[in-house]
């Protein structure tokens, strides 16, 4: 029976001992421990959330970056294409202009050549005329060197005139 | 994985202490055997399981080696203090006080009719009375105070390491305790009491769990400062159960009392002419803590008795024939080790059950609506099934 009859002394000390234990732990240990654990849990959750957000932002940023790059590439291609077109056009224009100039110069040259030719021809003609006159003079002087020959001549010319 | 390793280490340490110290215990009993001429296993076992005024460690060459503890008596308005060594293990009286020598008063202090100091004659007849209050520091009180100091030291140091390293992963003792604390918070208190109210009761449940666990484990160590049967003492479990009763009753809301005195969902004829259900429910307020008290007391005491029984076998057979004693000691040790491991599990399981049921009773008392009724009944049933199996 002793086994199942509680002793007053033990009840008394149990109340005091357990009371002190509960008081001290509930005042100095449990609040610190549970609060720290909760704080750490919160902190870890926050960090995880932050990491998630950063990850998502990174993804967005990457997508944006990618898009920008794509746009830049397109822009570059467009600019290049435009530039090529402009270059082509300029080349074409230049070619046309060159052709025109060439034509004009050719025409000018032709005219100049013609002029030179005409001038040369005229000079030659003049020269020939002078030479002819000289020759004619020499021939005439040769022909009219004697009296008889002069008279013959005149008579011939008069005859010819009469005939007309 | 890290925590499992820690627990395994702890278990190994506890068991090595068992094994290393077992011969001392055996020897002690053997010497006692010589002393009393006859080995009485019942007395040997009960002597261990019950409380005593000195902390007996061993007996060498018929000399008892024990730690004397202070005797404190409140007798007719006077406080009387002296050392239990004055009793000379029951052979002496001191200032008229002696250890009881009749069957009813065995192991208790009695006051003789005259203030006599000196040895008691075995043939003489003494008049005695017991109308005084005994608040001695007995073996169980001493063990209780040791466990209280140990718990305070451990958890203050754990709290300190939380303060010292905020927001950092736990380290050492802190990490060992954190697993248990988190288990109690997340798997015991929050599911039973609910997220809204649990913060108020968590400190008590934590204290309760660790108090029971530490005393269970200390009781399994066979030598000082362990070996006392604190949680296997009805006074200790009675106080714990009483605290559960008080906390449950004082935190009970309107809904809780309505459930007791006017249980909803019960046919009216169970309530009106004879208030059958209210009586049953009202009794339930007291039977629940009563069962808590008996369960812890019986489980721990039974474990101690079985272990001591296996050890007694050695000396029962040894008294017949020393060779038989040595032979049976091997078998006894195997059973002892098996029981020791079982008791280690029981130490955790009983601490768990006591705190879980306490938090469930509190949970039922503070529950706001009967929304979770079905859920609770299901949990209760599984736990009760577990308990039935466990008590088998």
mmCIF file of N, CA, C and O in Angstrom, chain B residues 13 23 42 77 98 117 138 144 156 163 201-202 212-213 229 244 246 278 293 302 323 334 351 365:
data_model
loop_
_atom_site.group_PDB
_atom_site.id
_atom_site.type_symbol
_atom_site.label_atom_id
_atom_site.label_comp_id
_atom_site.label_asym_id
_atom_site.label_seq_id
_atom_site.Cartn_x
_atom_site.Cartn_y
_atom_site.Cartn_z
ATOM 1 N N UNK B 13 25.893 5.961 -24.744
ATOM 2 C CA UNK B 13 26.441 6.390 -23.456
ATOM 3 C C UNK B 13 25.602 5.834 -22.317
ATOM 4 O O UNK B 13 26.120 5.232 -21.372
ATOM 5 N N UNK B 23 27.721 -4.613 -12.253
ATOM 6 C CA UNK B 23 28.384 -5.443 -11.240
ATOM 7 C C UNK B 23 28.342 -4.824 -9.852
ATOM 8 O O UNK B 23 28.186 -5.541 -8.869
ATOM 9 N N UNK B 42 11.358 -9.505 -2.827
ATOM 10 C CA UNK B 42 10.280 -8.507 -2.704
ATOM 11 C C UNK B 42 10.770 -7.254 -2.005
ATOM 12 O O UNK B 42 10.581 -6.134 -2.491
ATOM 13 N N UNK B 77 4.514 23.026 15.487
ATOM 14 C CA UNK B 77 4.994 24.389 15.342
ATOM 15 C C UNK B 77 6.496 24.535 15.413
ATOM 16 O O UNK B 77 7.009 25.644 15.390
ATOM 17 N N UNK B 98 12.431 7.941 15.059
ATOM 18 C CA UNK B 98 13.082 6.728 14.561
ATOM 19 C C UNK B 98 12.401 6.298 13.278
ATOM 20 O O UNK B 98 11.296 6.764 12.960
ATOM 21 N N UNK B 117 17.434 9.256 22.470
ATOM 22 C CA UNK B 117 18.489 9.160 21.463
ATOM 23 C C UNK B 117 19.371 7.975 21.800
ATOM 24 O O UNK B 117 19.867 7.884 22.927
ATOM 25 N N UNK B 138 14.025 13.520 0.862
ATOM 26 C CA UNK B 138 14.251 12.086 0.688
ATOM 27 C C UNK B 138 15.013 11.858 -0.613
ATOM 28 O O UNK B 138 15.367 12.799 -1.313
ATOM 29 N N UNK B 144 14.724 14.637 -7.608
ATOM 30 C CA UNK B 144 13.877 15.631 -8.264
ATOM 31 C C UNK B 144 14.604 16.974 -8.359
ATOM 32 O O UNK B 144 14.627 17.608 -9.416
ATOM 33 N N UNK B 156 18.916 26.848 -19.818
ATOM 34 C CA UNK B 156 19.449 28.210 -19.808
ATOM 35 C C UNK B 156 20.640 28.304 -20.757
ATOM 36 O O UNK B 156 20.819 29.309 -21.450
ATOM 37 N N UNK B 163 20.681 33.156 -27.922
ATOM 38 C CA UNK B 163 20.889 34.600 -27.835
ATOM 39 C C UNK B 163 22.209 34.988 -28.477
ATOM 40 O O UNK B 163 22.322 36.038 -29.090
ATOM 41 N N UNK B 201 0.330 27.922 -23.986
ATOM 42 C CA UNK B 201 0.519 26.655 -23.277
ATOM 43 C C UNK B 201 1.831 25.967 -23.616
ATOM 44 O O UNK B 201 2.211 25.029 -22.941
ATOM 45 N N UNK B 202 2.501 26.425 -24.667
ATOM 46 C CA UNK B 202 3.738 25.756 -25.107
ATOM 47 C C UNK B 202 4.786 25.671 -23.989
ATOM 48 O O UNK B 202 5.352 24.596 -23.776
ATOM 49 N N UNK B 212 9.459 15.058 -17.305
ATOM 50 C CA UNK B 212 9.163 13.618 -17.263
ATOM 51 C C UNK B 212 10.288 12.840 -17.941
ATOM 52 O O UNK B 212 10.785 11.850 -17.405
ATOM 53 N N UNK B 213 10.710 13.316 -19.098
ATOM 54 C CA UNK B 213 11.753 12.594 -19.846
ATOM 55 C C UNK B 213 13.047 12.486 -19.040
ATOM 56 O O UNK B 213 13.627 11.409 -18.915
ATOM 57 N N UNK B 229 13.374 6.567 -8.316
ATOM 58 C CA UNK B 229 12.179 6.257 -9.088
ATOM 59 C C UNK B 229 11.214 7.441 -9.007
ATOM 60 O O UNK B 229 10.131 7.318 -8.456
ATOM 61 N N UNK B 244 -2.451 19.300 -14.771
ATOM 62 C CA UNK B 244 -3.202 19.153 -16.027
ATOM 63 C C UNK B 244 -4.682 19.461 -15.795
ATOM 64 O O UNK B 244 -5.303 20.201 -16.552
ATOM 65 N N UNK B 246 -6.027 21.272 -13.393
ATOM 66 C CA UNK B 246 -6.252 22.686 -13.088
ATOM 67 C C UNK B 246 -6.156 23.539 -14.354
ATOM 68 O O UNK B 246 -7.011 24.400 -14.596
ATOM 69 N N UNK B 278 -24.323 14.131 -18.470
ATOM 70 C CA UNK B 278 -23.572 15.120 -17.680
ATOM 71 C C UNK B 278 -22.729 14.474 -16.584
ATOM 72 O O UNK B 278 -21.594 14.881 -16.363
ATOM 73 N N UNK B 293 -2.117 10.029 -14.304
ATOM 74 C CA UNK B 293 -1.317 9.782 -13.110
ATOM 75 C C UNK B 293 -0.949 8.308 -13.026
ATOM 76 O O UNK B 293 0.223 7.954 -12.863
ATOM 77 N N UNK B 302 6.613 -0.346 -13.060
ATOM 78 C CA UNK B 302 6.642 -1.712 -13.590
ATOM 79 C C UNK B 302 7.984 -1.991 -14.247
ATOM 80 O O UNK B 302 8.580 -3.052 -14.037
ATOM 81 N N UNK B 323 27.155 -21.750 -8.363
ATOM 82 C CA UNK B 323 27.354 -22.016 -9.794
ATOM 83 C C UNK B 323 26.078 -21.698 -10.565
ATOM 84 O O UNK B 323 26.120 -21.076 -11.633
ATOM 85 N N UNK B 334 21.077 -10.764 -20.265
ATOM 86 C CA UNK B 334 20.444 -10.619 -21.579
ATOM 87 C C UNK B 334 19.051 -10.001 -21.412
ATOM 88 O O UNK B 334 18.699 -9.031 -22.079
ATOM 89 N N UNK B 351 6.798 10.089 -21.640
ATOM 90 C CA UNK B 351 6.896 11.556 -21.627
ATOM 91 C C UNK B 351 6.052 12.130 -22.762
ATOM 92 O O UNK B 351 5.317 13.111 -22.587
ATOM 93 N N UNK B 365 -10.355 22.070 -24.271
ATOM 94 C CA UNK B 365 -10.914 23.096 -23.393
ATOM 95 C C UNK B 365 -10.936 24.472 -24.054
ATOM 96 O O UNK B 365 -11.819 25.276 -23.767
#
